[in-house]
Amino acid sequence: MWRKRFLLVILSLTLAAGCNPGIFVDAPELPDYKEVTIEGDGGSWECPFLREGLKRIYINYPVSDLEYVTYYGSGGITGPDCHPSELESIVFENPAECYSIGFNGNMLYVTCGYSNRQDSILLNFEYDWGVTKTVHITITQGRPLTALFAQYETDLVLEEDFERVVRQYGFLNNGPIPQKVVVYPYSSAQCSSIVVPEAEWAEGMNLTMERPFFDGQDWLYEQADVVTGKMDNFIPSWMMDSGQFTVEVPAGVKAKVSIMLHYTRAGRKGAMHFRNTAAGFETSVNFTCTVIYPVSYEYGVEYE
């Protein structure tokens, strides 16, 4: 529904401009490089350009963005290889960003419906005399998506012994009597967590959600502030003094302690929901939450 409303606005703008015969006369050439900035929510910009001699109009979109791009020509939906004489608009739309680049006669129109983040677009005009002119369009960040909630839709899956990490410590007893050393095997072990959305547009979102964690005995859940797509490394407080053991070091002896930590990877899938306040709709995206914790250890002692 939003796309239909947005395209109707673009169409009315370009058709209205097409009724002005002055825009087809002596259109100036674009400079070789031009920078333009428009607002993220409802911003627009227009400029005349030389259409004669155009071989190609293109934007080098990354592969991850191609599914959100639609090319429109005089016969309807077309593709990136559409000849400039037939190309009418390039529309980019996903739940976080929507803009249109329209071509009518010798006029270029750029209109942004909404933009959750700042974006940069390189619009290229390739001419048959070997010159390519570039318009660098910056779309500023508009109103961000509002995180509503996240809910899990699968059970927690544990991948035990996902990783093993070995740490070694040396204790030298130069004294005349035996010594006892208390070792905390988890004290410097890191845990990690990441929430990965299926769609790239949903990365970098701030969200408060339930996240699985290991408390030393069981897998539970806690409320956590996460940034989607960003790895979070941390050391829980319980790990600083948990699982300790004692090593006896005889007089005049060096003890070498090797600790092997066994890590478990826990994962759960679900969907997170957002509201686009600029466009007035709600959307959702699937995600996977993954956490990695050390859950057990074994150790050995050698004396030198």
Coordinates of C-alpha atoms in Angstrom, one line a residue:
M1 CA 0.0 0.0 0.0
W2 CA 2.8 2.4 0.9
R3 CA 4.6 1.7 -2.4
K4 CA 1.4 2.4 -4.4
R5 CA 0.9 5.8 -2.6
F6 CA 4.6 6.7 -3.1
L7 CA 4.6 5.8 -6.8
L8 CA 1.4 7.8 -7.4
V9 CA 3.1 10.8 -5.9
I10 CA 6.2 10.3 -8.0
L11 CA 4.1 9.8 -11.2
S12 CA 2.1 12.9 -10.6
L13 CA 5.2 15.0 -10.0
T14 CA 6.9 13.8 -13.2
L15 CA 3.8 14.1 -15.3
A16 CA 3.3 17.6 -14.1
A17 CA 6.8 18.5 -15.0
G18 CA 6.4 16.9 -18.4
C19 CA 3.6 19.4 -19.1
N20 CA 6.1 22.3 -19.0
P21 CA 7.7 22.5 -22.4
G22 CA 10.6 24.6 -21.1
I23 CA 12.3 21.7 -19.4
F24 CA 13.1 20.1 -22.8
V25 CA 14.9 23.0 -24.3
D26 CA 18.7 23.4 -24.1
A27 CA 19.1 21.2 -21.0
P28 CA 22.4 22.0 -19.4
E29 CA 25.0 19.2 -18.9
L30 CA 25.6 17.9 -15.4
P31 CA 29.1 18.6 -14.0
D32 CA 31.3 15.5 -14.0
Y33 CA 30.6 15.1 -10.3
K34 CA 27.8 16.7 -8.3
E35 CA 26.9 16.3 -4.6
V36 CA 23.3 16.5 -3.4
T37 CA 21.7 16.1 0.0
I38 CA 18.0 15.5 0.6
E39 CA 16.0 14.9 3.8
G40 CA 15.3 11.4 4.8
D41 CA 11.5 11.7 5.3
G42 CA 9.8 13.4 2.3
G43 CA 12.9 15.2 0.9
S44 CA 13.2 15.9 -2.8
W45 CA 15.5 17.4 -5.4
E46 CA 15.3 18.0 -9.1
C47 CA 17.7 19.0 -11.8
P48 CA 17.9 19.2 -15.6
F49 CA 20.3 16.9 -17.4
L50 CA 21.4 16.2 -20.9
R51 CA 19.6 13.1 -22.2
E52 CA 21.0 13.2 -25.7
G53 CA 23.9 10.7 -26.2
L54 CA 23.1 8.7 -23.1
K55 CA 24.2 5.1 -23.3
R56 CA 23.4 4.0 -19.8
I57 CA 22.0 5.2 -16.4
Y58 CA 23.0 3.0 -13.5
I59 CA 23.6 2.6 -9.8
N60 CA 26.1 -0.1 -8.6
Y61 CA 23.9 -1.6 -5.9
P62 CA 25.5 -4.2 -3.6
V63 CA 24.1 -7.7 -4.1
S64 CA 22.2 -7.6 -0.8
D65 CA 20.2 -4.6 -2.0
L66 CA 19.2 -5.9 -5.4
E67 CA 15.9 -7.5 -4.2
Y68 CA 14.7 -4.0 -3.1
V69 CA 15.3 -2.3 -6.5
T70 CA 12.7 -2.0 -9.2
Y71 CA 13.3 -0.4 -12.6
Y72 CA 10.3 1.1 -14.5
G73 CA 10.3 1.9 -18.2
S74 CA 7.8 3.1 -20.7
G75 CA 6.4 -0.5 -20.9
G76 CA 6.2 -1.1 -17.1
I77 CA 8.6 -3.0 -15.0
T78 CA 12.0 -3.4 -16.7
G79 CA 15.6 -4.1 -15.6
P80 CA 18.9 -2.4 -15.0
D81 CA 19.8 -2.7 -18.7
C82 CA 16.9 -0.6 -19.8
H83 CA 18.0 2.0 -22.4
P84 CA 18.0 5.5 -21.1
S85 CA 15.4 6.6 -23.7
E86 CA 12.9 4.1 -22.1
L87 CA 13.9 4.4 -18.4
E88 CA 11.3 6.3 -16.3
S89 CA 12.3 5.6 -12.7
I90 CA 14.5 3.6 -10.3
V91 CA 12.6 2.8 -7.1
F92 CA 14.3 1.4 -4.0
E93 CA 12.0 0.1 -1.2
N94 CA 12.4 -1.9 1.9
P95 CA 10.8 -1.4 5.4
A96 CA 13.6 0.9 6.5
E97 CA 14.1 3.0 3.3
C98 CA 12.1 4.1 0.3
Y99 CA 13.2 6.5 -2.5
S100 CA 12.6 7.1 -6.2
I101 CA 14.8 8.5 -8.9
G102 CA 12.7 9.6 -11.8
F103 CA 13.5 10.6 -15.4
N104 CA 11.1 12.7 -17.4
G105 CA 12.3 14.4 -20.6
N106 CA 15.5 16.2 -19.6
M107 CA 14.6 16.4 -15.9
L108 CA 15.9 14.3 -13.0
Y109 CA 13.7 13.9 -9.9
V110 CA 14.9 12.4 -6.6
T111 CA 12.3 11.9 -3.9
C112 CA 12.6 10.1 -0.5
G113 CA 9.6 8.6 1.1
Y114 CA 11.3 7.6 4.3
S115 CA 14.8 6.6 5.5
N116 CA 15.7 5.0 8.8
R117 CA 19.4 5.7 8.4
Q118 CA 21.7 7.9 6.3
D119 CA 22.4 6.5 2.9
S120 CA 24.7 7.3 0.0
I121 CA 23.8 6.7 -3.7
L122 CA 26.1 7.1 -6.7
L123 CA 23.9 7.8 -9.8
N124 CA 25.9 7.5 -13.0
F125 CA 25.2 8.8 -16.5
E126 CA 27.3 7.2 -19.1
Y127 CA 27.5 9.0 -22.5
D128 CA 28.5 7.7 -25.9
W129 CA 31.4 10.1 -26.2
G130 CA 33.2 8.3 -23.3
V131 CA 32.2 10.5 -20.4
T132 CA 30.5 9.3 -17.2
K133 CA 28.9 11.9 -14.9
T134 CA 28.1 11.0 -11.3
V135 CA 25.6 12.5 -8.9
H136 CA 26.4 11.7 -5.3
I137 CA 23.1 11.7 -3.5
T138 CA 23.1 11.7 0.3
I139 CA 19.9 10.9 2.0
T140 CA 19.9 12.0 5.6
Q141 CA 18.5 9.9 8.4
G142 CA 14.8 10.4 9.1
R143 CA 12.8 9.0 11.9
P144 CA 14.2 5.6 12.9
L145 CA 12.1 2.5 13.1
T146 CA 10.6 1.9 16.5
A147 CA 11.3 -1.5 18.0
L148 CA 8.1 -3.0 19.3
F149 CA 8.9 -6.5 20.6
A150 CA 10.7 -9.7 19.8
Q151 CA 9.3 -13.2 20.3
Y152 CA 10.8 -16.6 19.9
E153 CA 9.2 -19.2 17.7
T154 CA 11.5 -22.2 18.2
D155 CA 12.9 -24.0 21.2
L156 CA 16.4 -23.4 22.5
V157 CA 18.9 -25.6 20.6
L158 CA 22.2 -26.5 22.5
E159 CA 25.3 -27.4 20.6
E160 CA 27.4 -28.9 23.4
D161 CA 31.2 -28.9 23.2
F162 CA 31.0 -26.4 20.4
E163 CA 34.5 -25.2 21.2
R164 CA 37.4 -26.1 23.5
V165 CA 39.8 -23.4 24.8
V166 CA 43.0 -24.3 26.7
R167 CA 44.6 -21.9 29.1
Q168 CA 47.9 -22.5 31.0
Y169 CA 49.1 -20.9 34.2
G170 CA 52.5 -21.3 36.0
F171 CA 53.0 -21.1 39.7
L172 CA 56.6 -21.1 41.1
N173 CA 57.1 -21.8 44.8
N174 CA 60.5 -20.4 45.9
G175 CA 59.7 -20.8 49.6
P176 CA 60.8 -23.5 52.0
I177 CA 57.3 -24.9 52.6
P178 CA 54.5 -26.2 50.4
Q179 CA 51.9 -23.7 49.2
K180 CA 48.3 -23.9 48.1
V181 CA 47.0 -21.9 45.1
V182 CA 43.3 -21.3 44.4
V183 CA 42.5 -21.3 40.7
Y184 CA 39.4 -19.8 39.2
P185 CA 39.0 -21.4 35.8
Y186 CA 36.3 -19.1 34.4
S187 CA 37.8 -15.8 35.6
S188 CA 39.1 -14.7 32.2
A189 CA 36.7 -16.7 30.0
Q190 CA 34.6 -14.6 27.7
C191 CA 31.0 -15.2 26.6
S192 CA 29.5 -13.8 23.5
S193 CA 26.0 -13.1 22.1
I194 CA 24.7 -11.9 18.8
V195 CA 21.2 -11.3 17.3
V196 CA 21.3 -11.6 13.5
P197 CA 18.2 -10.5 11.5
E198 CA 17.6 -12.3 8.2
A199 CA 17.4 -9.0 6.3
E200 CA 20.4 -6.6 6.2
W201 CA 18.2 -3.5 6.6
A202 CA 17.3 -4.6 10.1
E203 CA 21.0 -4.6 11.3
G204 CA 22.1 -1.9 13.7
M205 CA 18.7 -1.7 15.4
N206 CA 18.5 -1.1 19.2
L207 CA 16.2 -3.6 20.9
T208 CA 15.4 -4.8 24.4
M209 CA 14.6 -8.5 24.4
E210 CA 14.9 -11.7 26.3
R211 CA 18.3 -13.4 25.8
P212 CA 19.3 -16.9 26.9
F213 CA 22.1 -17.1 29.4
F214 CA 23.9 -19.8 31.4
D215 CA 24.1 -19.2 35.2
G216 CA 26.6 -21.9 35.9
Q217 CA 24.0 -24.6 36.3
D218 CA 21.0 -24.0 34.0
W219 CA 20.0 -22.1 30.9
L220 CA 17.7 -19.2 31.7
Y221 CA 16.6 -15.9 30.2
E222 CA 17.3 -12.2 31.0
Q223 CA 16.3 -8.9 29.6
A224 CA 19.1 -7.5 27.5
D225 CA 19.8 -4.4 25.4
V226 CA 21.1 -5.6 22.0
V227 CA 22.2 -4.0 18.8
T228 CA 21.1 -6.3 15.9
G229 CA 24.0 -7.7 13.9
K230 CA 26.6 -6.7 16.5
M231 CA 28.6 -9.2 18.6
D232 CA 28.5 -8.6 22.3
N233 CA 31.4 -10.0 24.4
F234 CA 31.1 -10.1 28.2
I235 CA 32.1 -11.9 31.4
P236 CA 29.2 -12.6 33.7
S237 CA 29.9 -11.9 37.4
W238 CA 29.3 -15.5 38.5
M239 CA 32.3 -16.6 36.4
M240 CA 34.8 -14.6 38.4
D241 CA 34.7 -16.9 41.5
S242 CA 32.9 -20.0 40.3
G243 CA 34.3 -23.5 40.0
Q244 CA 37.5 -22.8 41.9
F245 CA 39.9 -25.6 42.7
T246 CA 43.1 -25.8 44.7
V247 CA 46.6 -26.7 43.5
E248 CA 49.3 -27.8 45.9
V249 CA 52.8 -26.5 45.0
P250 CA 55.7 -28.2 46.8
A251 CA 58.6 -26.1 48.0
G252 CA 61.1 -25.2 45.3
V253 CA 58.8 -26.5 42.6
K254 CA 57.0 -24.9 39.6
A255 CA 53.4 -26.1 39.0
K256 CA 52.0 -25.8 35.5
V257 CA 48.2 -25.9 35.4
S258 CA 46.4 -26.6 32.1
I259 CA 42.7 -25.8 32.0
M260 CA 40.4 -26.9 29.1
L261 CA 37.1 -25.0 29.0
H262 CA 34.2 -26.6 27.2
Y263 CA 31.9 -24.1 25.5
T264 CA 28.3 -24.6 24.5
R265 CA 26.5 -22.6 21.7
A266 CA 22.9 -22.0 22.3
G267 CA 20.6 -20.7 19.5
R268 CA 16.9 -19.8 19.2
K269 CA 14.9 -18.3 16.3
G270 CA 12.1 -15.9 16.3
A271 CA 10.7 -12.7 14.8
M272 CA 11.2 -9.0 15.8
H273 CA 8.6 -6.4 15.1
F274 CA 9.1 -2.7 14.2
R275 CA 6.9 0.3 13.4
N276 CA 7.9 2.7 10.7
T277 CA 6.5 6.0 12.1
A278 CA 7.3 8.0 9.0
A279 CA 5.2 5.8 6.7
G280 CA 2.7 4.6 9.3
F281 CA 3.1 0.8 9.0
E282 CA 4.4 -2.1 11.0
T283 CA 6.8 -4.7 9.8
S284 CA 8.7 -7.8 11.1
V285 CA 11.8 -9.7 10.3
N286 CA 13.0 -13.2 11.4
F287 CA 16.2 -13.4 13.5
T288 CA 18.5 -15.9 15.2
C289 CA 19.8 -15.2 18.7
T290 CA 23.1 -17.1 19.4
V291 CA 25.0 -17.1 22.7
I292 CA 28.2 -19.0 23.6
Y293 CA 29.1 -19.8 27.2
P294 CA 31.7 -22.0 28.9
V295 CA 29.8 -24.6 30.8
S296 CA 32.4 -27.0 32.2
Y297 CA 36.1 -27.5 32.5
E298 CA 38.8 -30.1 33.2
Y299 CA 42.3 -29.5 34.3
G300 CA 45.7 -31.1 34.8
V301 CA 48.8 -30.2 36.8
E302 CA 52.5 -30.9 35.9
Y303 CA 55.4 -30.2 38.2
E304 CA 58.9 -29.0 37.1

